[in-house]
Amino acid sequence: MELRVLEGVFDANRKIAEENRELFRKHGILAVNLMASPGAGKTSLIDRTLALLRGRVRMGVIEGDIASSVDAERVKAHGVPVVQINTGGACHLDAAMIRQALDHLPLDELELLIVENVGNLVCPAEFDLGESLKVTILSVAEGHDKPLKYPLIFTQTDALVLNKMDLLGMGDFDLGALRNTVLKMNPDVTIFELSCRTGQGLEEWAGWLERMVRGREGHS
Ligand SMILES: Nc1nc2c(ncn2[C@@H]2O[C@H](COP(=O)(O)OP(=O)(O)OP(=O)(O)O)[C@@H](O)[C@H]2O)c(=O)[nH]1
Ligand SMILES: [Mg+2]
């Protein structure tokens, strides 16, 4: 019985996610579902990306949090359209929340929409938002064993951002082991090594994202 209820929830989510995907396609928007545990650097990466791609890509942001608008305020400082979703306790965003947020964004003006999901390595992986790309951040401070413990998110992700590379060597994070584990689970994943603090690796990341946006031109 419980299983049927859960299946119903996933089916309903999938249907709305497809509607979102169609809306993104119609407007020629690349939508990125940015996922990571709390404090891995999601808002920091958005912050850096907005600064780097300013004048190159027309961007908007959806901020998902259980409570507060702290992250949305950080993003607003860049002068881009931003919508805050407070889930009121839910540990992930779902497609219906995104659908509602889209009513408050100027979709015709956007080329790239970054969605910061709720800080969590488990639940966000279960809910399709209708995104074009999944990007997961793992910070060096969290440990190289995380893909073994939370496999779904690392298996599904299109890109993995290893953030806080400035902290490499301060703990026991093993870059080689991390790469081996992730590439075994997800051979097609694109891996970026960067630091939102020092700026290391950020141009490469931003360049890739811009190419992803441009690659969609003519397909929408
Ligand atoms: N040393 C170091 N610290 C970083 C780096 N990137 C982010 N931080 C710090 O990590 C902390 C958390 O960063 P956020 O960007 O707020 O993380 P988040 O994933 O958005 O966190 P939640 O929204 O709470 O889930 C902040 O104090 C950042 O300054 C980095 O590359 N190196
Ligand atoms: Mg954040």
PDB file of N, CA, C and O in Angstrom, residues 135-204:
ATOM      1  N   VAL A 135      23.917  18.738 -12.105  1.00  0.00           N
ATOM      2  CA  VAL A 135      25.287  19.009 -11.679  1.00  0.00           C
ATOM      3  C   VAL A 135      25.357  18.782 -10.173  1.00  0.00           C
ATOM      4  O   VAL A 135      24.523  19.305  -9.418  1.00  0.00           O
ATOM      5  N   THR A 136      26.321  17.991  -9.745  1.00  0.00           N
ATOM      6  CA  THR A 136      26.481  17.700  -8.320  1.00  0.00           C
ATOM      7  C   THR A 136      27.829  18.242  -7.850  1.00  0.00           C
ATOM      8  O   THR A 136      28.834  18.096  -8.551  1.00  0.00           O
ATOM      9  N   ILE A 137      27.824  18.870  -6.691  1.00  0.00           N
ATOM     10  CA  ILE A 137      29.078  19.341  -6.100  1.00  0.00           C
ATOM     11  C   ILE A 137      29.447  18.414  -4.949  1.00  0.00           C
ATOM     12  O   ILE A 137      28.587  18.032  -4.141  1.00  0.00           O
ATOM     13  N   LEU A 138      30.721  18.061  -4.888  1.00  0.00           N
ATOM     14  CA  LEU A 138      31.265  17.405  -3.695  1.00  0.00           C
ATOM     15  C   LEU A 138      32.445  18.253  -3.254  1.00  0.00           C
ATOM     16  O   LEU A 138      33.310  18.586  -4.075  1.00  0.00           O
ATOM     17  N   SER A 139      32.475  18.636  -1.985  1.00  0.00           N
ATOM     18  CA  SER A 139      33.615  19.443  -1.539  1.00  0.00           C
ATOM     19  C   SER A 139      34.655  18.533  -0.900  1.00  0.00           C
ATOM     20  O   SER A 139      34.327  17.491  -0.317  1.00  0.00           O
ATOM     21  N   VAL A 140      35.898  18.947  -1.054  1.00  0.00           N
ATOM     22  CA  VAL A 140      37.031  18.176  -0.529  1.00  0.00           C
ATOM     23  C   VAL A 140      36.861  17.932   0.984  1.00  0.00           C
ATOM     24  O   VAL A 140      37.280  16.896   1.500  1.00  0.00           O
ATOM     25  N   ALA A 141      36.193  18.857   1.663  1.00  0.00           N
ATOM     26  CA  ALA A 141      36.010  18.734   3.116  1.00  0.00           C
ATOM     27  C   ALA A 141      35.097  17.572   3.500  1.00  0.00           C
ATOM     28  O   ALA A 141      35.104  17.117   4.646  1.00  0.00           O
ATOM     29  N   GLU A 142      34.323  17.051   2.524  1.00  0.00           N
ATOM     30  CA  GLU A 142      33.338  16.006   2.863  1.00  0.00           C
ATOM     31  C   GLU A 142      33.898  14.591   2.841  1.00  0.00           C
ATOM     32  O   GLU A 142      33.294  13.675   3.395  1.00  0.00           O
ATOM     33  N   GLY A 143      35.028  14.383   2.129  1.00  0.00           N
ATOM     34  CA  GLY A 143      35.606  13.037   2.071  1.00  0.00           C
ATOM     35  C   GLY A 143      35.344  12.343   0.750  1.00  0.00           C
ATOM     36  O   GLY A 143      34.294  12.535   0.141  1.00  0.00           O
ATOM     37  N   HIS A 144      36.330  11.535   0.316  1.00  0.00           N
ATOM     38  CA  HIS A 144      36.244  10.907  -1.010  1.00  0.00           C
ATOM     39  C   HIS A 144      35.333   9.676  -1.037  1.00  0.00           C
ATOM     40  O   HIS A 144      35.093   9.098  -2.094  1.00  0.00           O
ATOM     41  N   ASP A 145      34.820   9.265   0.117  1.00  0.00           N
ATOM     42  CA  ASP A 145      33.977   8.058   0.158  1.00  0.00           C
ATOM     43  C   ASP A 145      32.507   8.343  -0.133  1.00  0.00           C
ATOM     44  O   ASP A 145      31.702   7.424  -0.262  1.00  0.00           O
ATOM     45  N   LYS A 146      32.141   9.589  -0.289  1.00  0.00           N
ATOM     46  CA  LYS A 146      30.712   9.923  -0.406  1.00  0.00           C
ATOM     47  C   LYS A 146      29.995   9.252  -1.589  1.00  0.00           C
ATOM     48  O   LYS A 146      28.862   8.801  -1.426  1.00  0.00           O
ATOM     49  N   PRO A 147      30.635   9.114  -2.766  1.00  0.00           N
ATOM     50  CA  PRO A 147      29.932   8.429  -3.865  1.00  0.00           C
ATOM     51  C   PRO A 147      29.562   6.984  -3.524  1.00  0.00           C
ATOM     52  O   PRO A 147      28.552   6.463  -4.017  1.00  0.00           O
ATOM     53  N   LEU A 148      30.357   6.325  -2.691  1.00  0.00           N
ATOM     54  CA  LEU A 148      30.042   4.944  -2.296  1.00  0.00           C
ATOM     55  C   LEU A 148      28.827   4.914  -1.368  1.00  0.00           C
ATOM     56  O   LEU A 148      28.048   3.966  -1.370  1.00  0.00           O
ATOM     57  N   LYS A 149      28.662   5.958  -0.593  1.00  0.00           N
ATOM     58  CA  LYS A 149      27.593   5.982   0.406  1.00  0.00           C
ATOM     59  C   LYS A 149      26.281   6.550  -0.127  1.00  0.00           C
ATOM     60  O   LYS A 149      25.213   6.237   0.393  1.00  0.00           O
ATOM     61  N   TYR A 150      26.388   7.429  -1.135  1.00  0.00           N
ATOM     62  CA  TYR A 150      25.194   8.067  -1.720  1.00  0.00           C
ATOM     63  C   TYR A 150      25.230   7.884  -3.238  1.00  0.00           C
ATOM     64  O   TYR A 150      25.364   8.851  -3.985  1.00  0.00           O
ATOM     65  N   PRO A 151      25.152   6.617  -3.703  1.00  0.00           N
ATOM     66  CA  PRO A 151      25.467   6.348  -5.122  1.00  0.00           C
ATOM     67  C   PRO A 151      24.538   6.991  -6.140  1.00  0.00           C
ATOM     68  O   PRO A 151      24.985   7.379  -7.207  1.00  0.00           O
ATOM     69  N   LEU A 152      23.244   7.104  -5.825  1.00  0.00           N
ATOM     70  CA  LEU A 152      22.293   7.535  -6.863  1.00  0.00           C
ATOM     71  C   LEU A 152      22.660   8.888  -7.460  1.00  0.00           C
ATOM     72  O   LEU A 152      22.724   9.064  -8.679  1.00  0.00           O
ATOM     73  N   ILE A 153      22.925   9.848  -6.619  1.00  0.00           N
ATOM     74  CA  ILE A 153      23.181  11.217  -7.090  1.00  0.00           C
ATOM     75  C   ILE A 153      24.444  11.257  -7.952  1.00  0.00           C
ATOM     76  O   ILE A 153      24.499  11.956  -8.964  1.00  0.00           O
ATOM     77  N   PHE A 154      25.460  10.455  -7.582  1.00  0.00           N
ATOM     78  CA  PHE A 154      26.722  10.461  -8.335  1.00  0.00           C
ATOM     79  C   PHE A 154      26.613   9.652  -9.627  1.00  0.00           C
ATOM     80  O   PHE A 154      27.336   9.902 -10.581  1.00  0.00           O
ATOM     81  N   THR A 155      25.698   8.682  -9.643  1.00  0.00           N
ATOM     82  CA  THR A 155      25.492   7.873 -10.841  1.00  0.00           C
ATOM     83  C   THR A 155      24.721   8.649 -11.905  1.00  0.00           C
ATOM     84  O   THR A 155      24.970   8.514 -13.100  1.00  0.00           O
ATOM     85  N   GLN A 156      23.788   9.479 -11.439  1.00  0.00           N
ATOM     86  CA  GLN A 156      22.902  10.187 -12.386  1.00  0.00           C
ATOM     87  C   GLN A 156      23.501  11.478 -12.914  1.00  0.00           C
ATOM     88  O   GLN A 156      23.070  11.977 -13.950  1.00  0.00           O
ATOM     89  N   THR A 157      24.443  12.037 -12.192  1.00  0.00           N
ATOM     90  CA  THR A 157      24.836  13.421 -12.504  1.00  0.00           C
ATOM     91  C   THR A 157      25.569  13.533 -13.841  1.00  0.00           C
ATOM     92  O   THR A 157      26.337  12.650 -14.223  1.00  0.00           O
ATOM     93  N   ASP A 158      25.318  14.632 -14.565  1.00  0.00           N
ATOM     94  CA  ASP A 158      26.024  14.870 -15.826  1.00  0.00           C
ATOM     95  C   ASP A 158      27.415  15.440 -15.567  1.00  0.00           C
ATOM     96  O   ASP A 158      28.343  15.165 -16.315  1.00  0.00           O
ATOM     97  N   ALA A 159      27.527  16.258 -14.536  1.00  0.00           N
ATOM     98  CA  ALA A 159      28.830  16.830 -14.194  1.00  0.00           C
ATOM     99  C   ALA A 159      29.021  16.774 -12.685  1.00  0.00           C
ATOM    100  O   ALA A 159      28.068  16.889 -11.911  1.00  0.00           O
ATOM    101  N   LEU A 160      30.273  16.565 -12.286  1.00  0.00           N
ATOM    102  CA  LEU A 160      30.620  16.572 -10.872  1.00  0.00           C
ATOM    103  C   LEU A 160      31.642  17.688 -10.652  1.00  0.00           C
ATOM    104  O   LEU A 160      32.689  17.723 -11.303  1.00  0.00           O
ATOM    105  N   VAL A 161      31.303  18.587  -9.744  1.00  0.00           N
ATOM    106  CA  VAL A 161      32.217  19.672  -9.406  1.00  0.00           C
ATOM    107  C   VAL A 161      32.874  19.335  -8.068  1.00  0.00           C
ATOM    108  O   VAL A 161      32.186  19.174  -7.056  1.00  0.00           O
ATOM    109  N   LEU A 162      34.195  19.189  -8.094  1.00  0.00           N
ATOM    110  CA  LEU A 162      34.928  18.986  -6.838  1.00  0.00           C
ATOM    111  C   LEU A 162      35.344  20.361  -6.355  1.00  0.00           C
ATOM    112  O   LEU A 162      36.252  20.983  -6.914  1.00  0.00           O
ATOM    113  N   ASN A 163      34.666  20.837  -5.338  1.00  0.00           N
ATOM    114  CA  ASN A 163      34.914  22.200  -4.837  1.00  0.00           C
ATOM    115  C   ASN A 163      35.834  22.160  -3.604  1.00  0.00           C
ATOM    116  O   ASN A 163      36.063  21.105  -3.029  1.00  0.00           O
ATOM    117  N   LYS A 164      36.326  23.314  -3.261  1.00  0.00           N
ATOM    118  CA  LYS A 164      37.230  23.501  -2.112  1.00  0.00           C
ATOM    119  C   LYS A 164      38.567  22.805  -2.340  1.00  0.00           C
ATOM    120  O   LYS A 164      39.162  22.223  -1.415  1.00  0.00           O
ATOM    121  N   MET A 165      39.024  22.837  -3.597  1.00  0.00           N
ATOM    122  CA  MET A 165      40.322  22.232  -3.920  1.00  0.00           C
ATOM    123  C   MET A 165      41.457  22.909  -3.148  1.00  0.00           C
ATOM    124  O   MET A 165      42.539  22.333  -3.003  1.00  0.00           O
ATOM    125  N   ASP A 166      41.221  24.127  -2.676  1.00  0.00           N
ATOM    126  CA  ASP A 166      42.240  24.810  -1.853  1.00  0.00           C
ATOM    127  C   ASP A 166      42.486  24.066  -0.545  1.00  0.00           C
ATOM    128  O   ASP A 166      43.522  24.273   0.108  1.00  0.00           O
ATOM    129  N   LEU A 167      41.551  23.187  -0.160  1.00  0.00           N
ATOM    130  CA  LEU A 167      41.710  22.439   1.100  1.00  0.00           C
ATOM    131  C   LEU A 167      42.372  21.071   0.886  1.00  0.00           C
ATOM    132  O   LEU A 167      42.629  20.351   1.856  1.00  0.00           O
ATOM    133  N   LEU A 168      42.648  20.726  -0.383  1.00  0.00           N
ATOM    134  CA  LEU A 168      43.285  19.435  -0.670  1.00  0.00           C
ATOM    135  C   LEU A 168      44.652  19.383   0.030  1.00  0.00           C
ATOM    136  O   LEU A 168      45.425  20.325  -0.033  1.00  0.00           O
ATOM    137  N   GLY A 169      44.926  18.307   0.697  1.00  0.00           N
ATOM    138  CA  GLY A 169      46.194  18.177   1.405  1.00  0.00           C
ATOM    139  C   GLY A 169      46.061  18.526   2.878  1.00  0.00           C
ATOM    140  O   GLY A 169      46.938  18.219   3.686  1.00  0.00           O
ATOM    141  N   MET A 170      44.974  19.169   3.242  1.00  0.00           N
ATOM    142  CA  MET A 170      44.776  19.510   4.664  1.00  0.00           C
ATOM    143  C   MET A 170      44.102  18.377   5.415  1.00  0.00           C
ATOM    144  O   MET A 170      44.132  18.330   6.630  1.00  0.00           O
ATOM    145  N   GLY A 171      43.466  17.470   4.642  1.00  0.00           N
ATOM    146  CA  GLY A 171      42.842  16.301   5.274  1.00  0.00           C
ATOM    147  C   GLY A 171      43.310  15.062   4.538  1.00  0.00           C
ATOM    148  O   GLY A 171      44.420  15.046   3.996  1.00  0.00           O
ATOM    149  N   ASP A 172      42.448  14.034   4.486  1.00  0.00           N
ATOM    150  CA  ASP A 172      42.880  12.794   3.829  1.00  0.00           C
ATOM    151  C   ASP A 172      42.131  12.536   2.523  1.00  0.00           C
ATOM    152  O   ASP A 172      42.049  11.399   2.059  1.00  0.00           O
ATOM    153  N   PHE A 173      41.583  13.595   1.926  1.00  0.00           N
ATOM    154  CA  PHE A 173      40.836  13.421   0.675  1.00  0.00           C
ATOM    155  C   PHE A 173      41.754  12.889  -0.409  1.00  0.00           C
ATOM    156  O   PHE A 173      42.790  13.474  -0.709  1.00  0.00           O
ATOM    157  N   ASP A 174      41.356  11.736  -1.014  1.00  0.00           N
ATOM    158  CA  ASP A 174      42.180  11.068  -2.016  1.00  0.00           C
ATOM    159  C   ASP A 174      41.537  11.286  -3.400  1.00  0.00           C
ATOM    160  O   ASP A 174      40.540  10.630  -3.745  1.00  0.00           O
ATOM    161  N   LEU A 175      42.115  12.194  -4.152  1.00  0.00           N
ATOM    162  CA  LEU A 175      41.556  12.586  -5.451  1.00  0.00           C
ATOM    163  C   LEU A 175      41.503  11.410  -6.426  1.00  0.00           C
ATOM    164  O   LEU A 175      40.517  11.220  -7.147  1.00  0.00           O
ATOM    165  N   GLY A 176      42.559  10.606  -6.439  1.00  0.00           N
ATOM    166  CA  GLY A 176      42.622   9.448  -7.341  1.00  0.00           C
ATOM    167  C   GLY A 176      41.525   8.448  -7.017  1.00  0.00           C
ATOM    168  O   GLY A 176      40.834   7.948  -7.916  1.00  0.00           O
ATOM    169  N   ALA A 177      41.333   8.165  -5.738  1.00  0.00           N
ATOM    170  CA  ALA A 177      40.304   7.208  -5.317  1.00  0.00           C
ATOM    171  C   ALA A 177      38.921   7.729  -5.688  1.00  0.00           C
ATOM    172  O   ALA A 177      38.057   6.980  -6.162  1.00  0.00           O
ATOM    173  N   LEU A 178      38.720   9.013  -5.472  1.00  0.00           N
ATOM    174  CA  LEU A 178      37.421   9.623  -5.795  1.00  0.00           C
ATOM    175  C   LEU A 178      37.114   9.473  -7.286  1.00  0.00           C
ATOM    176  O   LEU A 178      36.033   9.026  -7.679  1.00  0.00           O
ATOM    177  N   ARG A 179      38.109   9.828  -8.106  1.00  0.00           N
ATOM    178  CA  ARG A 179      37.927   9.745  -9.561  1.00  0.00           C
ATOM    179  C   ARG A 179      37.622   8.310  -9.987  1.00  0.00           C
ATOM    180  O   ARG A 179      36.720   8.065 -10.788  1.00  0.00           O
ATOM    181  N   ASN A 180      38.380   7.349  -9.460  1.00  0.00           N
ATOM    182  CA  ASN A 180      38.157   5.932  -9.800  1.00  0.00           C
ATOM    183  C   ASN A 180      36.744   5.496  -9.465  1.00  0.00           C
ATOM    184  O   ASN A 180      36.062   4.874 -10.268  1.00  0.00           O
ATOM    185  N   THR A 181      36.314   5.816  -8.250  1.00  0.00           N
ATOM    186  CA  THR A 181      34.982   5.399  -7.805  1.00  0.00           C
ATOM    187  C   THR A 181      33.905   5.992  -8.696  1.00  0.00           C
ATOM    188  O   THR A 181      33.005   5.290  -9.169  1.00  0.00           O
ATOM    189  N   VAL A 182      33.992   7.306  -8.935  1.00  0.00           N
ATOM    190  CA  VAL A 182      32.931   7.982  -9.678  1.00  0.00           C
ATOM    191  C   VAL A 182      32.903   7.520 -11.129  1.00  0.00           C
ATOM    192  O   VAL A 182      31.831   7.273 -11.690  1.00  0.00           O
ATOM    193  N   LEU A 183      34.081   7.382 -11.744  1.00  0.00           N
ATOM    194  CA  LEU A 183      34.107   7.003 -13.158  1.00  0.00           C
ATOM    195  C   LEU A 183      33.634   5.564 -13.370  1.00  0.00           C
ATOM    196  O   LEU A 183      33.100   5.229 -14.425  1.00  0.00           O
ATOM    197  N   LYS A 184      33.796   4.710 -12.343  1.00  0.00           N
ATOM    198  CA  LYS A 184      33.270   3.347 -12.435  1.00  0.00           C
ATOM    199  C   LYS A 184      31.732   3.384 -12.426  1.00  0.00           C
ATOM    200  O   LYS A 184      31.069   2.642 -13.133  1.00  0.00           O
ATOM    201  N   MET A 185      31.167   4.258 -11.588  1.00  0.00           N
ATOM    202  CA  MET A 185      29.709   4.344 -11.458  1.00  0.00           C
ATOM    203  C   MET A 185      29.087   5.084 -12.634  1.00  0.00           C
ATOM    204  O   MET A 185      27.945   4.852 -13.001  1.00  0.00           O
ATOM    205  N   ASN A 186      29.848   6.026 -13.176  1.00  0.00           N
ATOM    206  CA  ASN A 186      29.285   6.978 -14.141  1.00  0.00           C
ATOM    207  C   ASN A 186      30.393   7.383 -15.128  1.00  0.00           C
ATOM    208  O   ASN A 186      30.977   8.458 -15.020  1.00  0.00           O
ATOM    209  N   PRO A 187      30.672   6.498 -16.109  1.00  0.00           N
ATOM    210  CA  PRO A 187      31.819   6.719 -17.005  1.00  0.00           C
ATOM    211  C   PRO A 187      31.722   7.994 -17.837  1.00  0.00           C
ATOM    212  O   PRO A 187      32.739   8.506 -18.287  1.00  0.00           O
ATOM    213  N   ASP A 188      30.505   8.504 -18.051  1.00  0.00           N
ATOM    214  CA  ASP A 188      30.342   9.676 -18.926  1.00  0.00           C
ATOM    215  C   ASP A 188      30.392  11.000 -18.180  1.00  0.00           C
ATOM    216  O   ASP A 188      30.239  12.058 -18.785  1.00  0.00           O
ATOM    217  N   VAL A 189      30.575  10.939 -16.878  1.00  0.00           N
ATOM    218  CA  VAL A 189      30.511  12.183 -16.088  1.00  0.00           C
ATOM    219  C   VAL A 189      31.681  13.114 -16.434  1.00  0.00           C
ATOM    220  O   VAL A 189      32.799  12.658 -16.698  1.00  0.00           O
ATOM    221  N   THR A 190      31.401  14.424 -16.459  1.00  0.00           N
ATOM    222  CA  THR A 190      32.447  15.424 -16.653  1.00  0.00           C
ATOM    223  C   THR A 190      32.830  15.947 -15.271  1.00  0.00           C
ATOM    224  O   THR A 190      31.960  16.360 -14.502  1.00  0.00           O
ATOM    225  N   ILE A 191      34.133  15.885 -14.961  1.00  0.00           N
ATOM    226  CA  ILE A 191      34.572  16.279 -13.610  1.00  0.00           C
ATOM    227  C   ILE A 191      35.342  17.588 -13.665  1.00  0.00           C
ATOM    228  O   ILE A 191      36.233  17.757 -14.500  1.00  0.00           O
ATOM    229  N   PHE A 192      34.977  18.514 -12.785  1.00  0.00           N
ATOM    230  CA  PHE A 192      35.706  19.780 -12.654  1.00  0.00           C
ATOM    231  C   PHE A 192      36.337  19.853 -11.275  1.00  0.00           C
ATOM    232  O   PHE A 192      35.687  19.539 -10.278  1.00  0.00           O
ATOM    233  N   GLU A 193      37.588  20.255 -11.235  1.00  0.00           N
ATOM    234  CA  GLU A 193      38.261  20.473  -9.950  1.00  0.00           C
ATOM    235  C   GLU A 193      38.423  21.971  -9.800  1.00  0.00           C
ATOM    236  O   GLU A 193      39.081  22.609 -10.634  1.00  0.00           O
ATOM    237  N   LEU A 194      37.824  22.547  -8.772  1.00  0.00           N
ATOM    238  CA  LEU A 194      37.890  24.003  -8.653  1.00  0.00           C
ATOM    239  C   LEU A 194      37.810  24.460  -7.205  1.00  0.00           C
ATOM    240  O   LEU A 194      37.589  23.661  -6.278  1.00  0.00           O
ATOM    241  N   SER A 195      38.015  25.738  -7.027  1.00  0.00           N
ATOM    242  CA  SER A 195      37.860  26.347  -5.710  1.00  0.00           C
ATOM    243  C   SER A 195      37.121  27.665  -5.866  1.00  0.00           C
ATOM    244  O   SER A 195      37.599  28.558  -6.569  1.00  0.00           O
ATOM    245  N   CYS A 196      35.965  27.753  -5.247  1.00  0.00           N
ATOM    246  CA  CYS A 196      35.220  29.019  -5.286  1.00  0.00           C
ATOM    247  C   CYS A 196      35.938  30.067  -4.454  1.00  0.00           C
ATOM    248  O   CYS A 196      35.686  31.252  -4.611  1.00  0.00           O
ATOM    249  N   ARG A 197      36.821  29.643  -3.581  1.00  0.00           N
ATOM    250  CA  ARG A 197      37.572  30.614  -2.785  1.00  0.00           C
ATOM    251  C   ARG A 197      38.706  31.245  -3.598  1.00  0.00           C
ATOM    252  O   ARG A 197      38.790  32.456  -3.700  1.00  0.00           O
ATOM    253  N   THR A 198      39.560  30.415  -4.214  1.00  0.00           N
ATOM    254  CA  THR A 198      40.731  30.964  -4.921  1.00  0.00           C
ATOM    255  C   THR A 198      40.434  31.285  -6.387  1.00  0.00           C
ATOM    256  O   THR A 198      41.166  32.038  -7.013  1.00  0.00           O
ATOM    257  N   GLY A 199      39.384  30.694  -6.933  1.00  0.00           N
ATOM    258  CA  GLY A 199      39.069  30.914  -8.351  1.00  0.00           C
ATOM    259  C   GLY A 199      39.673  29.847  -9.251  1.00  0.00           C
ATOM    260  O   GLY A 199      39.370  29.790 -10.450  1.00  0.00           O
ATOM    261  N   GLN A 200      40.503  28.972  -8.699  1.00  0.00           N
ATOM    262  CA  GLN A 200      41.120  27.877  -9.468  1.00  0.00           C
ATOM    263  C   GLN A 200      40.041  27.060 -10.200  1.00  0.00           C
ATOM    264  O   GLN A 200      39.042  26.669  -9.585  1.00  0.00           O
ATOM    265  N   GLY A 201      40.234  26.842 -11.501  1.00  0.00           N
ATOM    266  CA  GLY A 201      39.348  25.953 -12.254  1.00  0.00           C
ATOM    267  C   GLY A 201      38.008  26.542 -12.658  1.00  0.00           C
ATOM    268  O   GLY A 201      37.216  25.873 -13.334  1.00  0.00           O
ATOM    269  N   LEU A 202      37.732  27.770 -12.276  1.00  0.00           N
ATOM    270  CA  LEU A 202      36.392  28.312 -12.523  1.00  0.00           C
ATOM    271  C   LEU A 202      36.148  28.681 -13.985  1.00  0.00           C
ATOM    272  O   LEU A 202      35.028  28.549 -14.475  1.00  0.00           O
ATOM    273  N   GLU A 203      37.196  29.165 -14.671  1.00  0.00           N
ATOM    274  CA  GLU A 203      37.021  29.529 -16.086  1.00  0.00           C
ATOM    275  C   GLU A 203      36.645  28.292 -16.902  1.00  0.00           C
ATOM    276  O   GLU A 203      35.819  28.365 -17.805  1.00  0.00           O
ATOM    277  N   GLU A 204      37.283  27.175 -16.570  1.00  0.00           N
ATOM    278  CA  GLU A 204      37.010  25.932 -17.300  1.00  0.00           C
ATOM    279  C   GLU A 204      35.537  25.519 -17.118  1.00  0.00           C
ATOM    280  O   GLU A 204      34.853  25.146 -18.067  1.00  0.00           O
TER     281      GLU A 204
END
